[in-house]
Coordinates of C-alpha atoms in Angstrom, one line a residue:
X1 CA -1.1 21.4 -6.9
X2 CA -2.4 21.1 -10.2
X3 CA -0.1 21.4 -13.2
X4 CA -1.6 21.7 -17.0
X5 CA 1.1 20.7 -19.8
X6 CA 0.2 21.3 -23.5
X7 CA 2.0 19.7 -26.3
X8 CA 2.2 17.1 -24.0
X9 CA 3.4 14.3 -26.3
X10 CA 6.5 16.2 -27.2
X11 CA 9.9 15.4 -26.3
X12 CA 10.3 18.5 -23.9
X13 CA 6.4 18.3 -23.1
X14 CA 7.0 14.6 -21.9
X15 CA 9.6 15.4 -20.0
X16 CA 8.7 17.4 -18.2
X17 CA 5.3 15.8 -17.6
X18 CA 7.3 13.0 -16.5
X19 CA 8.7 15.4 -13.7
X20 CA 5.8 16.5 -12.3
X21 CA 4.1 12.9 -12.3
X22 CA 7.0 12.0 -10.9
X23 CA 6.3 15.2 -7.7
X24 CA 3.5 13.9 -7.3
X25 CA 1.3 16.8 -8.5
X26 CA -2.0 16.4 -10.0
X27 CA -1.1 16.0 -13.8
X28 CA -3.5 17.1 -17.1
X29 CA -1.7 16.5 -20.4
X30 CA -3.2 18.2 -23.9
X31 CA -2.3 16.3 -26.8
X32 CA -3.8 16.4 -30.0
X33 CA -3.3 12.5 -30.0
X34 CA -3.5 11.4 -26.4
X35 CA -3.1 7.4 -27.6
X36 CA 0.8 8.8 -27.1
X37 CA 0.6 9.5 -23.7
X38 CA -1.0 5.9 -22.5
X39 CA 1.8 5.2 -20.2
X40 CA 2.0 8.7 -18.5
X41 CA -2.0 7.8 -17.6
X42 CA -1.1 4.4 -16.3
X43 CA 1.2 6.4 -13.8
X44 CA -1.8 8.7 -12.8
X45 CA -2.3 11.4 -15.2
X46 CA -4.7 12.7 -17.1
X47 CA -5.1 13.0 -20.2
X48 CA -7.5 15.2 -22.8
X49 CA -7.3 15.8 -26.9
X50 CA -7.3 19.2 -27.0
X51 CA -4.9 21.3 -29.4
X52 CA -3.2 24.9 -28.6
X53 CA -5.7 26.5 -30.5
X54 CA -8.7 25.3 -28.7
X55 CA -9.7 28.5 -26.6
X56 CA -13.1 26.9 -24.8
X57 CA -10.9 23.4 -24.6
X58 CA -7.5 25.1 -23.0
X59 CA -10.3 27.1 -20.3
X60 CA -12.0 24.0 -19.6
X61 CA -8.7 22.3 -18.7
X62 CA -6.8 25.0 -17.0
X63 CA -10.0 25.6 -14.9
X64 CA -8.4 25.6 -11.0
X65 CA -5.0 25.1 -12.4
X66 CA -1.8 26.6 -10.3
X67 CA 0.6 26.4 -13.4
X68 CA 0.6 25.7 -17.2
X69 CA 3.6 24.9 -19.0
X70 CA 3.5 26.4 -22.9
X71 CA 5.0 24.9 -25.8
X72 CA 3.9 26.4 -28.8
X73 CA 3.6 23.0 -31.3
X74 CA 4.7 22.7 -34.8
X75 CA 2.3 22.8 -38.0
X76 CA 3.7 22.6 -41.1
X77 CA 0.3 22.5 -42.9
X78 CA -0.6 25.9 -41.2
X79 CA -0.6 29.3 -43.6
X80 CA 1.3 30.9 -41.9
X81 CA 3.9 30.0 -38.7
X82 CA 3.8 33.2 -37.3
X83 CA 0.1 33.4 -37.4
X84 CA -0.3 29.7 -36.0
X85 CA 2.0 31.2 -32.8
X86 CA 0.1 34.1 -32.1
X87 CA -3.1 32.3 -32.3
X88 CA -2.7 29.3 -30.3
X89 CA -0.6 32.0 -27.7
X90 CA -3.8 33.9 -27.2
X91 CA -5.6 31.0 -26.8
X92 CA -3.3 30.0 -24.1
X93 CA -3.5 33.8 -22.6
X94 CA -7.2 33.9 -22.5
X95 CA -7.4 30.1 -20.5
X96 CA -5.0 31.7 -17.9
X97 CA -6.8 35.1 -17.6
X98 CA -10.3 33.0 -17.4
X99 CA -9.0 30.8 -14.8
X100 CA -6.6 33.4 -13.1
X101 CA -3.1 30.4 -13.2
X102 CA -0.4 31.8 -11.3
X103 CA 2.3 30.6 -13.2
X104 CA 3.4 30.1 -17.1
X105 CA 6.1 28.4 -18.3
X106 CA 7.2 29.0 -21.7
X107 CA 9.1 27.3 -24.1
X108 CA 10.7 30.1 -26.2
X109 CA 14.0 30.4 -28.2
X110 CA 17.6 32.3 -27.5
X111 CA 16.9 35.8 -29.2
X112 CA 13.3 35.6 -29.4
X113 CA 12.0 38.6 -30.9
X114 CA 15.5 40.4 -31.6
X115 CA 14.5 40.7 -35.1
X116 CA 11.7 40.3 -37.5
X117 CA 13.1 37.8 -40.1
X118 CA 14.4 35.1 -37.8
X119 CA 11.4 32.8 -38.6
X120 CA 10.2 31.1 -35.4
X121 CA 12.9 33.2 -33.2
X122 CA 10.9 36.1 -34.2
X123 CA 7.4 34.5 -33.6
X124 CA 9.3 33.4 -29.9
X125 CA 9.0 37.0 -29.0
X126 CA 5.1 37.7 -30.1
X127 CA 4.2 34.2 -28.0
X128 CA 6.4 36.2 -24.6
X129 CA 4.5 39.7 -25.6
X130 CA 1.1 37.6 -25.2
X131 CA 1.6 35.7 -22.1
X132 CA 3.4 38.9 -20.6
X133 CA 0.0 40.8 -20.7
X134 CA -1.5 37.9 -18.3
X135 CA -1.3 38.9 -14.9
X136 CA 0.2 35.4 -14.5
X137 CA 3.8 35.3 -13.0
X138 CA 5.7 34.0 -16.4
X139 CA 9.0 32.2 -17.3
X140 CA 10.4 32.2 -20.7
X141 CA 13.0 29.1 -21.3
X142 CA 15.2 30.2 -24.7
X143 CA 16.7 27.0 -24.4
X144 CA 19.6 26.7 -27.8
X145 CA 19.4 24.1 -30.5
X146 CA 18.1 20.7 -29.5
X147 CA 20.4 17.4 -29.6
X148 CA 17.3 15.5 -30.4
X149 CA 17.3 17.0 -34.0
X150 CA 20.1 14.2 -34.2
X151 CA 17.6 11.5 -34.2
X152 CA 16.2 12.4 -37.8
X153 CA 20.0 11.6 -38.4
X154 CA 20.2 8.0 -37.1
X155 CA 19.2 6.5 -40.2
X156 CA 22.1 8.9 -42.6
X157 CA 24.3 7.7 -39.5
X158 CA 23.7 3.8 -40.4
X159 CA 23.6 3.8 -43.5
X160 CA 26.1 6.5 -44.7
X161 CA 28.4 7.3 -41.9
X162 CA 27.0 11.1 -42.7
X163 CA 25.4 13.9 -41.1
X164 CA 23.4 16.4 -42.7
X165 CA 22.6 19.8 -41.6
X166 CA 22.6 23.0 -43.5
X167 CA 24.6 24.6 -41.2
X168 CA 29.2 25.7 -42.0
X169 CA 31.1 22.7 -40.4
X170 CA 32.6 25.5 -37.8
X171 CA 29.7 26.8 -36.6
X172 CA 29.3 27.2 -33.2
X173 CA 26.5 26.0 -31.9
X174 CA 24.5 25.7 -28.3
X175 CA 23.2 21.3 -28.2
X176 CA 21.0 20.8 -25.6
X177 CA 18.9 18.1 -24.5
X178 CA 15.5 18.4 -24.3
X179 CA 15.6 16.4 -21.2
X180 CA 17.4 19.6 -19.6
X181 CA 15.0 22.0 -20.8
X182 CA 11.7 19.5 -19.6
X183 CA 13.5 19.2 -16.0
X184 CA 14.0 23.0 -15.8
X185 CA 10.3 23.6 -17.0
X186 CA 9.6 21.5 -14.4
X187 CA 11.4 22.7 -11.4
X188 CA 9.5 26.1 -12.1
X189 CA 6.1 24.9 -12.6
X190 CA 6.5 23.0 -9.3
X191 CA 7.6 25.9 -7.8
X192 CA 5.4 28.7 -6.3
X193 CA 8.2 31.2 -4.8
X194 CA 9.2 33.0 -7.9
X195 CA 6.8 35.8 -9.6
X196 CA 7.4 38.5 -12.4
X197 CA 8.2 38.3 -15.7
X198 CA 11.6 37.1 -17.0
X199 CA 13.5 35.2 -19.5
X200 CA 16.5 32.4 -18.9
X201 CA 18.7 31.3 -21.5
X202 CA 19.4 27.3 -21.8
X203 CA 22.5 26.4 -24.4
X204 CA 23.3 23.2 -22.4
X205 CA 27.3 21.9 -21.3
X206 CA 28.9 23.4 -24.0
X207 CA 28.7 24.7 -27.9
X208 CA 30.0 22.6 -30.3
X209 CA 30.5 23.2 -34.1
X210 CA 29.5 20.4 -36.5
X211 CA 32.6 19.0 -37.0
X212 CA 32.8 18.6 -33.6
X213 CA 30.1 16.8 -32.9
X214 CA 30.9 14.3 -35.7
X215 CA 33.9 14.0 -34.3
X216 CA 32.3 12.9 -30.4
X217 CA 30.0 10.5 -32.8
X218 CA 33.5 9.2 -34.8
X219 CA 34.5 8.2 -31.0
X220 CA 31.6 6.9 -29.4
X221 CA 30.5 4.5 -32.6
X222 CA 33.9 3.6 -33.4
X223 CA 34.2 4.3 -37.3
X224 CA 34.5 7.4 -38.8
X225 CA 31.4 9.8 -39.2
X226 CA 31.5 12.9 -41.6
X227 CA 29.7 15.6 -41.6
X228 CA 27.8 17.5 -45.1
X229 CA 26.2 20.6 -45.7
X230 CA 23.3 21.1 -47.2
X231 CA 21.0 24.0 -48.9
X232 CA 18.6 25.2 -47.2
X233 CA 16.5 25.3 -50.6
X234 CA 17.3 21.2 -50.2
X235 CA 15.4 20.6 -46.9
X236 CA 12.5 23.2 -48.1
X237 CA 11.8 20.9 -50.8
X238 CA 11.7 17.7 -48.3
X239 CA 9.3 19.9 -46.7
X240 CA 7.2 20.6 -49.2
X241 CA 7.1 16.4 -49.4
X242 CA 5.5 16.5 -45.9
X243 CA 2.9 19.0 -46.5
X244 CA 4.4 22.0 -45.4
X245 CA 2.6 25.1 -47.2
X246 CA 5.2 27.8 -48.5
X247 CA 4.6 30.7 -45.9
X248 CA 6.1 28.0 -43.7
X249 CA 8.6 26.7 -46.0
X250 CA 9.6 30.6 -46.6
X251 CA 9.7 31.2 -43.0
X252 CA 11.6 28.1 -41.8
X253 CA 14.3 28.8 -44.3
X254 CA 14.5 32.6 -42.9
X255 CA 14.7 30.0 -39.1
X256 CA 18.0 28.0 -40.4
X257 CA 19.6 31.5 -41.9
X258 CA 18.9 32.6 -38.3
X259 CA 20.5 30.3 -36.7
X260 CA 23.5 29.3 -38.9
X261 CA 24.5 33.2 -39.0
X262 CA 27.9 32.8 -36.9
X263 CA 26.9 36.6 -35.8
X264 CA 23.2 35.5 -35.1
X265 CA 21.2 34.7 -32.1
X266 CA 23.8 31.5 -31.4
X267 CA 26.6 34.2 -30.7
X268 CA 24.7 35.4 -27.4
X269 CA 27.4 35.5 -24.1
X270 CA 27.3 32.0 -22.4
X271 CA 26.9 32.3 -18.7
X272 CA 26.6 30.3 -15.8
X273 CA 22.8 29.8 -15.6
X274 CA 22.5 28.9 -19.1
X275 CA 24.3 26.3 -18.5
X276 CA 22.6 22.5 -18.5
X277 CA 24.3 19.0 -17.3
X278 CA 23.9 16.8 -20.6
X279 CA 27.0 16.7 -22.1
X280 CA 26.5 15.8 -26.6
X281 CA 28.5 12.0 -25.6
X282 CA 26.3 11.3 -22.7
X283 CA 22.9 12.1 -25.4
X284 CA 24.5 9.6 -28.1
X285 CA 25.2 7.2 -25.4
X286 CA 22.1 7.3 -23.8
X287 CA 19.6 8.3 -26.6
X288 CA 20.9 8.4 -30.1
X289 CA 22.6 5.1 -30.1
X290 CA 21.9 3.2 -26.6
X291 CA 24.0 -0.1 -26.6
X292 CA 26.1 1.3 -29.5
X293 CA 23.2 -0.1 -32.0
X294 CA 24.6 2.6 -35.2
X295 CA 27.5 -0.5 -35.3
X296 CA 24.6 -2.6 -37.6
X297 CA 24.7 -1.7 -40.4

């Protein structure tokens, strides 16, 4: 079996290349910067520098393929989000029409495409419309808000015994780890008995508000951690820092409204197949802090 993963030097992307390594399946990783992935080669993969929105590249290495997972990456230089998605999507459609791949997995978002302000929620649903229109069997993870956006907070952690997010204290929120979503991916790429079309919603072991989560860190590091809000303008500016032009400034602001809307996309029903196994203690345990390391300060 041979499984194609782009954005392979993601966190979820890793993971889940990790997985199928792991299966032993034959194993091509896309990475813009494939120096990343040196010791997922060493265990037998391959690797090749091609981006999402390299049509000829993504035929070339889907050529034979039985599955291709699809994350669409982040580019804060782009124009335009919205037009980086749909772009890089139909490069991805046209490699698995070329090549006739069975199966897509897609990384996606809870509520993708349930409105047209939502910022990359929105551009969620244009990336399923695309791949629907394969004749590829396709599986749309809309996995909830990822506990790995804690790592940008370590260093606020160490130094301030603060976390910063521009989301209301009692917001409810779905954490998962992206080491849920990367084994799920995998399970389905591996697997050749499903077909169709469909969507399944990951929002991890439980929603927790902010305070909440501050609260699990308070415990787990042993000193008390507090938790501040901040503008949205604020982290648009720190944005604008890193190169990000305003269409994607403009349109990752209209992303954390989305999502911090207590009647928004984070209010859909939890069920029972949404549900993942990392609880937010075992991710600070494991990954935020391993070895309780925030205790230096």
């Amino acid at each position: 079996m041979k499984i194609v993963i782009a954005a392979a030097s993601g966190n979820i992307g890793r993971r889940t290349a990790e997985k199928i390594i792991q299966a032993g399946a034959e194993t091509i990783l896309l990475a813009r910067h494939p120096e990343k992935l040196a010791d997922l080669v060493a265990q037998g993969a391959t690797v090749k520098p091609i981006s999402s929105d390299d049509t000829q590249g993504l035929i070339e290495a889907t050529q034979n393929a039985d599955a291709l997972f699809w994350l669409t990456p982040p580019k804060l230089d782009a124009p335009s989000l919205r037009d980086w998605c749909i772009q890089t999507a139909m490069a991805g459609a046209k490699a698995v029409r070329e090549n006739d791949v069975k199966r897509v997995v897609n990384i996606s978002g809870i509520g993708a495409g349930s409105a047209s302000n939502l910022g990359t929620v929105s551009f969620g649903g244009n990336v399923e419309s695309i791949f629907n229109q394969t004749t590829a069997n396709v599986l749309h993870l809309r996995p909830g808000y990822f506990m790995e956006n804690f790592l940008d907070q370590v260093e606020f952690i160490r130094r301030d015994d603060t976390v910063y997010f521009p989301y209301a204290s009692d917001h409810d929120i779905p954490w998962i780890s992206t080491d849920d979503i990367g084994d799920e991916a995998a399970k389905y790429l591996l697997n050749d008995g499903w077909a169709g079309h469909w969507t399944r919603n990951l929002m991890g072991s439980e929603n927790l508000t902010l305070f909440e989560t501050t609260a699990v860190l308070s415990q787990v590091l042993n000193r008390p951690i507090k938790y501040v809000q901040v503008t949205i303008e604020s982290i648009q500016q720190r944005l604008a820092l890193t190169g990000a032009t305003p269409d994607v400034q403009r349109e990752l602001g209209n992303l954390y409204r989305a999502l911090g809307n207590p009647d928004g996309v984070y209010a859909t029903v939890r069920t029972p197949e949404a549900v993942t196994p990392t609880t937010f203690e075992q991710f600070v345990k494991n990954k935020l802090f391993p070895n309780n390391l925030a205790l230096t300060h």
